[in-house]
Short mmCIF file of the C-alpha atoms (twelve columns), coordinates in Angstrom:
data_MODEL
# 
_entry.id   MODEL 
# 
loop_
_atom_site.group_PDB 
_atom_site.id 
_atom_site.type_symbol 
_atom_site.label_atom_id 
_atom_site.label_alt_id 
_atom_site.label_comp_id 
_atom_site.label_asym_id 
_atom_site.label_seq_id 
_atom_site.Cartn_x 
_atom_site.Cartn_y 
_atom_site.Cartn_z 
_atom_site.pdbx_PDB_model_num 
ATOM 1   C CA . MET A 1   -31.934 21.710  4.567   1 
ATOM 2   C CA . PRO A 2   -30.741 21.607  8.087   1 
ATOM 3   C CA . LEU A 3   -28.555 18.727  9.433   1 
ATOM 4   C CA . LEU A 4   -31.382 17.814  12.320  1 
ATOM 5   C CA . ASP A 5   -34.316 18.028  9.481   1 
ATOM 6   C CA . LEU A 6   -32.295 15.782  7.152   1 
ATOM 7   C CA . LEU A 7   -32.408 13.479  10.268  1 
ATOM 8   C CA . LYS A 8   -35.834 13.598  11.313  1 
ATOM 9   C CA . LYS A 9   -36.985 13.024  7.586   1 
ATOM 10  C CA . TYR A 10  -34.300 10.712  6.211   1 
ATOM 11  C CA . GLY A 11  -33.147 8.786   9.240   1 
ATOM 12  C CA . TRP A 12  -34.352 5.605   8.794   1 
ATOM 13  C CA . ASN A 13  -31.884 3.741   11.058  1 
ATOM 14  C CA . ALA A 14  -31.555 3.620   14.997  1 
ATOM 15  C CA . THR A 15  -27.684 4.690   14.812  1 
ATOM 16  C CA . SER A 16  -28.692 8.045   12.737  1 
ATOM 17  C CA . PHE A 17  -28.976 10.579  15.018  1 
ATOM 18  C CA . GLN A 18  -25.098 9.617   16.551  1 
ATOM 19  C CA . VAL A 19  -23.932 11.912  13.688  1 
ATOM 20  C CA . VAL A 20  -24.980 14.636  15.796  1 
ATOM 21  C CA . GLU A 21  -21.582 14.425  17.936  1 
ATOM 22  C CA . THR A 22  -19.148 17.128  18.037  1 
ATOM 23  C CA . ASP A 23  -16.643 15.005  16.423  1 
ATOM 24  C CA . PHE A 24  -18.348 14.894  13.189  1 
ATOM 25  C CA . SER A 25  -18.133 16.905  10.110  1 
ATOM 26  C CA . TYR A 26  -20.916 17.555  7.719   1 
ATOM 27  C CA . TRP A 27  -21.003 17.446  3.655   1 
ATOM 28  C CA . PHE A 28  -24.179 18.614  2.070   1 
ATOM 29  C CA . ASP A 29  -25.306 17.538  -1.349  1 
ATOM 30  C CA . ALA A 30  -26.003 20.782  -3.711  1 
ATOM 31  C CA . ASP A 31  -29.450 20.283  -4.017  1 
ATOM 32  C CA . GLY A 32  -29.718 20.349  -0.620  1 
ATOM 33  C CA . ASP A 33  -31.768 17.279  0.226   1 
ATOM 34  C CA . ALA A 34  -28.721 15.148  1.593   1 
ATOM 35  C CA . ALA A 35  -25.919 15.270  3.470   1 
ATOM 36  C CA . VAL A 36  -23.359 13.132  4.864   1 
ATOM 37  C CA . ALA A 37  -21.315 12.634  8.199   1 
ATOM 38  C CA . TYR A 38  -17.494 12.069  8.139   1 
ATOM 39  C CA . LEU A 39  -14.540 12.299  10.344  1 
ATOM 40  C CA . ASP A 40  -10.991 14.166  8.736   1 
ATOM 41  C CA . THR A 41  -8.562  12.213  9.931   1 
ATOM 42  C CA . GLY A 42  -6.387  14.559  8.061   1 
ATOM 43  C CA . GLY A 43  -5.067  11.658  5.653   1 
ATOM 44  C CA . ALA A 44  -9.002  10.443  4.560   1 
ATOM 45  C CA . TRP A 45  -12.592 11.402  4.944   1 
ATOM 46  C CA . VAL A 46  -14.168 8.246   6.967   1 
ATOM 47  C CA . VAL A 47  -17.805 8.298   6.886   1 
ATOM 48  C CA . ALA A 48  -20.369 7.566   9.463   1 
ATOM 49  C CA . GLY A 49  -22.832 5.311   8.267   1 
ATOM 50  C CA . ALA A 50  -24.944 5.855   4.877   1 
ATOM 51  C CA . PRO A 51  -25.953 9.340   3.761   1 
ATOM 52  C CA . ILE A 52  -29.109 10.889  5.159   1 
ATOM 53  C CA . ALA A 53  -31.332 10.795  2.096   1 
ATOM 54  C CA . GLU A 54  -33.892 9.312   0.662   1 
ATOM 55  C CA . ILE A 55  -33.225 5.594   0.195   1 
ATOM 56  C CA . GLU A 56  -33.464 5.276   -3.683  1 
ATOM 57  C CA . ARG A 57  -30.784 8.491   -3.641  1 
ATOM 58  C CA . SER A 58  -28.402 7.069   -1.308  1 
ATOM 59  C CA . ALA A 59  -25.957 6.054   -4.164  1 
ATOM 60  C CA . ILE A 60  -26.094 9.046   -6.078  1 
ATOM 61  C CA . VAL A 61  -25.416 11.017  -2.989  1 
ATOM 62  C CA . ALA A 62  -22.208 8.655   -1.696  1 
ATOM 63  C CA . GLU A 63  -20.834 9.318   -5.617  1 
ATOM 64  C CA . ARG A 64  -20.981 13.139  -4.991  1 
ATOM 65  C CA . PHE A 65  -19.383 12.680  -2.034  1 
ATOM 66  C CA . ALA A 66  -16.968 10.636  -3.172  1 
ATOM 67  C CA . ALA A 67  -16.111 13.297  -5.915  1 
ATOM 68  C CA . ASP A 68  -15.848 15.992  -3.471  1 
ATOM 69  C CA . ALA A 69  -13.724 14.231  -1.369  1 
ATOM 70  C CA . PHE A 70  -11.079 13.108  -4.057  1 
ATOM 71  C CA . ALA A 71  -11.125 16.852  -5.390  1 
ATOM 72  C CA . GLY A 72  -9.735  17.964  -2.227  1 
ATOM 73  C CA . GLY A 73  -6.796  15.739  -2.526  1 
ATOM 74  C CA . HIS A 74  -7.830  13.100  -0.188  1 
ATOM 75  C CA . ILE A 75  -7.643  10.411  -2.439  1 
ATOM 76  C CA . PHE A 76  -3.532  10.916  -3.106  1 
ATOM 77  C CA . ARG A 77  -3.231  11.046  0.874   1 
ATOM 78  C CA . PHE A 78  -5.316  8.043   1.203   1 
ATOM 79  C CA . ALA A 79  -3.420  5.948   -1.453  1 
ATOM 80  C CA . LEU A 80  0.188   7.092   -0.049  1 
ATOM 81  C CA . ARG A 81  -1.181  5.917   3.656   1 
ATOM 82  C CA . ALA A 82  -2.089  2.462   2.134   1 
ATOM 83  C CA . VAL A 83  1.449   2.328   0.018   1 
ATOM 84  C CA . PHE A 84  3.564   2.900   3.153   1 
ATOM 85  C CA . ARG A 85  1.556   -0.177  5.114   1 
ATOM 86  C CA . ALA A 86  3.560   -2.399  2.975   1 
ATOM 87  C CA . PRO A 87  0.611   -4.295  1.327   1 
ATOM 88  C CA . SER A 88  1.708   -7.127  -0.500  1 
ATOM 89  C CA . PRO A 89  1.271   -5.542  -4.046  1 
ATOM 90  C CA . VAL A 90  4.102   -2.952  -2.648  1 
ATOM 91  C CA . LEU A 91  6.250   -5.412  -1.478  1 
ATOM 92  C CA . PHE A 92  6.249   -7.312  -4.817  1 
ATOM 93  C CA . LEU A 93  6.893   -4.640  -7.340  1 
ATOM 94  C CA . LEU A 94  9.875   -3.293  -4.697  1 
ATOM 95  C CA . GLY A 95  11.232  -6.877  -5.165  1 
ATOM 96  C CA . ALA A 96  10.356  -7.058  -8.778  1 
ATOM 97  C CA . ALA A 97  11.921  -3.745  -9.559  1 
ATOM 98  C CA . LEU A 98  15.453  -5.176  -8.091  1 
ATOM 99  C CA . ILE A 99  15.666  -8.005  -10.443 1 
ATOM 100 C CA . PRO A 100 16.361  -5.498  -13.778 1 
ATOM 101 C CA . TRP A 101 18.223  -3.156  -11.358 1 
ATOM 102 C CA . THR A 102 20.804  -6.363  -9.935  1 
ATOM 103 C CA . GLY A 103 21.845  -6.973  -13.263 1 
ATOM 104 C CA . ILE A 104 22.148  -3.572  -14.165 1 
ATOM 105 C CA . LEU A 105 24.437  -3.143  -11.518 1 
ATOM 106 C CA . ALA A 106 26.617  -6.511  -12.589 1 
ATOM 107 C CA . THR A 107 27.000  -5.108  -15.856 1 
ATOM 108 C CA . ALA A 108 27.858  -1.870  -15.056 1 
ATOM 109 C CA . GLU A 109 31.414  -0.414  -15.787 1 
ATOM 110 C CA . THR A 110 33.361  -1.461  -12.459 1 
ATOM 111 C CA . LYS A 111 35.527  1.467   -12.810 1 
ATOM 112 C CA . ARG A 112 33.221  4.279   -13.526 1 
ATOM 113 C CA . TRP A 113 30.792  3.160   -10.868 1 
ATOM 114 C CA . PHE A 114 32.646  1.593   -8.087  1 
ATOM 115 C CA . ARG A 115 36.011  1.370   -6.589  1 
ATOM 116 C CA . THR A 116 36.421  -2.095  -6.987  1 
ATOM 117 C CA . ARG A 117 35.027  -5.260  -8.983  1 
ATOM 118 C CA . ARG A 118 34.951  -6.934  -5.291  1 
ATOM 119 C CA . GLU A 119 32.527  -3.627  -4.171  1 
ATOM 120 C CA . GLN A 120 30.523  -4.067  -7.240  1 
ATOM 121 C CA . TYR A 121 29.716  -8.054  -6.847  1 
ATOM 122 C CA . GLY A 122 28.788  -7.616  -3.152  1 
ATOM 123 C CA . TRP A 123 26.232  -4.932  -3.961  1 
ATOM 124 C CA . VAL A 124 25.101  -7.001  -6.678  1 
ATOM 125 C CA . ALA A 125 24.289  -10.158 -4.068  1 
ATOM 126 C CA . PHE A 126 23.391  -7.991  -1.551  1 
ATOM 127 C CA . ASP A 127 20.427  -6.674  -4.018  1 
ATOM 128 C CA . ALA A 128 19.474  -10.059 -5.033  1 
ATOM 129 C CA . VAL A 129 19.064  -11.146 -1.436  1 
ATOM 130 C CA . MET A 130 17.234  -8.268  -0.868  1 
ATOM 131 C CA . ALA A 131 14.994  -9.113  -3.972  1 
ATOM 132 C CA . CYS A 132 14.254  -12.601 -2.541  1 
ATOM 133 C CA . VAL A 133 13.479  -11.055 1.044   1 
ATOM 134 C CA . LEU A 134 10.761  -8.821  -0.433  1 
ATOM 135 C CA . LEU A 135 9.223   -11.027 -2.973  1 
ATOM 136 C CA . SER A 136 9.079   -13.363 0.425   1 
ATOM 137 C CA . LEU A 137 7.681   -11.139 2.356   1 
ATOM 138 C CA . SER A 138 4.954   -10.256 -0.359  1 
ATOM 139 C CA . HIS A 139 3.705   -13.687 -0.109  1 
ATOM 140 C CA . LYS A 140 3.866   -14.039 3.606   1 
ATOM 141 C CA . TRP A 141 4.695   -11.401 6.087   1 
ATOM 142 C CA . ARG A 142 7.273   -12.268 8.836   1 
ATOM 143 C CA . PRO A 143 7.934   -9.634  11.186  1 
ATOM 144 C CA . ARG A 144 11.559  -10.812 12.131  1 
ATOM 145 C CA . LEU A 145 12.519  -11.006 8.369   1 
ATOM 146 C CA . ALA A 146 10.930  -7.412  7.993   1 
ATOM 147 C CA . ILE A 147 12.630  -5.949  10.299  1 
ATOM 148 C CA . ALA A 148 16.027  -7.040  9.524   1 
ATOM 149 C CA . ALA A 149 14.993  -5.832  5.563   1 
ATOM 150 C CA . CYS A 150 13.651  -2.506  6.640   1 
ATOM 151 C CA . GLY A 151 17.225  -2.275  8.605   1 
ATOM 152 C CA . ALA A 152 19.479  -3.633  5.555   1 
ATOM 153 C CA . ALA A 153 17.255  -0.906  3.571   1 
ATOM 154 C CA . ALA A 154 18.166  1.917   5.451   1 
ATOM 155 C CA . ALA A 155 21.681  0.954   5.561   1 
ATOM 156 C CA . ASP A 156 22.049  0.502   2.187   1 
ATOM 157 C CA . GLY A 157 20.853  4.403   1.360   1 
ATOM 158 C CA . LEU A 158 23.074  5.703   3.743   1 
ATOM 159 C CA . LEU A 159 25.900  3.614   2.432   1 
ATOM 160 C CA . THR A 160 25.110  4.529   -1.157  1 
ATOM 161 C CA . SER A 161 24.871  8.452   0.280   1 
ATOM 162 C CA . VAL A 162 28.314  8.193   1.579   1 
ATOM 163 C CA . SER A 163 29.474  6.496   -1.569  1 
ATOM 164 C CA . ALA A 164 27.878  8.789   -4.122  1 
ATOM 165 C CA . ALA A 165 29.458  11.824  -2.165  1 
ATOM 166 C CA . ARG A 166 32.752  10.518  -1.722  1 
ATOM 167 C CA . TYR A 167 33.045  8.859   -5.134  1 
ATOM 168 C CA . SER A 168 30.237  8.450   -7.720  1 
ATOM 169 C CA . ALA A 169 28.890  11.773  -7.975  1 
ATOM 170 C CA . ARG A 170 32.172  13.008  -9.528  1 
ATOM 171 C CA . ARG A 171 32.112  10.217  -11.831 1 
ATOM 172 C CA . ALA A 172 28.678  11.446  -13.518 1 
ATOM 173 C CA . ARG A 173 28.342  12.710  -16.990 1 
ATOM 174 C CA . ASN A 174 25.271  13.728  -17.592 1 
ATOM 175 C CA . ILE A 175 21.783  14.452  -15.971 1 
ATOM 176 C CA . THR A 176 20.720  10.807  -16.529 1 
ATOM 177 C CA . ASP A 177 23.887  9.554   -14.473 1 
ATOM 178 C CA . VAL A 178 22.739  12.079  -11.510 1 
ATOM 179 C CA . LEU A 179 19.130  10.428  -11.841 1 
ATOM 180 C CA . VAL A 180 20.673  7.428   -11.729 1 
ATOM 181 C CA . ILE A 181 22.968  8.194   -8.094  1 
ATOM 182 C CA . ALA A 182 19.679  9.872   -6.748  1 
ATOM 183 C CA . ALA A 183 17.390  6.562   -7.523  1 
ATOM 184 C CA . ALA A 184 20.233  4.775   -6.058  1 
ATOM 185 C CA . ILE A 185 20.092  6.411   -2.950  1 
ATOM 186 C CA . ALA A 186 16.423  7.034   -2.892  1 
ATOM 187 C CA . ALA A 187 15.176  3.601   -3.573  1 
ATOM 188 C CA . PRO A 188 16.318  1.764   -0.682  1 
ATOM 189 C CA . LEU A 189 15.384  4.495   1.845   1 
ATOM 190 C CA . THR A 190 11.895  4.931   0.331   1 
ATOM 191 C CA . ALA A 191 11.971  0.802   0.865   1 
ATOM 192 C CA . ALA A 192 13.038  1.276   4.228   1 
ATOM 193 C CA . ALA A 193 10.463  3.382   5.462   1 
ATOM 194 C CA . ILE A 194 7.501   1.224   3.758   1 
ATOM 195 C CA . LEU A 195 8.914   -1.706  5.978   1 
ATOM 196 C CA . PHE A 196 8.877   0.139   8.895   1 
ATOM 197 C CA . GLY A 197 5.103   1.640   7.850   1 
ATOM 198 C CA . GLY A 198 4.147   -2.322  7.627   1 
ATOM 199 C CA . LEU A 199 5.489   -2.891  10.921  1 
ATOM 200 C CA . ARG A 200 3.874   -0.359  12.618  1 
ATOM 201 C CA . ALA A 201 0.723   -1.332  11.029  1 
ATOM 202 C CA . ARG A 202 0.775   -4.397  11.531  1 
ATOM 203 C CA . THR A 203 1.953   -4.108  15.286  1 
ATOM 204 C CA . SER A 204 -0.869  -1.183  16.263  1 
# 
């Protein structure tokens, strides 16, 4: 059934006909008797009001629309965008993950992974502080602390990259060692990106 016919038949609220504006896209139910107007933001489908359908079928139509949106990969883009807005659970997981990682650094073989014991303990202290900061931010967001943590995490990733290229990578013995080095580089850079996304989301 054409969109205008659906609106004439099922447009039960005062704003129903606003969905005929050119910015909207339209999803039609396979049965042909329902539709949903939405905006495609590139990261998600944002619906424009209730489904255009019999009120009794609205829930079923909404479920079918959501299933099609998720099948198109929109759920993964939406989830990724949500993570990079630095919600409290994500910050908590980042901080919690640093606790066992700090223990691994503290007990790692110094000569194999670090140039000096002082360097090793310096990284242990840094990661311990970062864990506390991330856990604190998960409890209460503070912009200045988030900016400092973002810069520190980015610097961590860059310094670790340089250290790996000059020293650690040459000591890698197997694929596990390579994966550990890759994680040591990727983790702080990812944390920096998440914190930066959180700062942007909270100031926009």
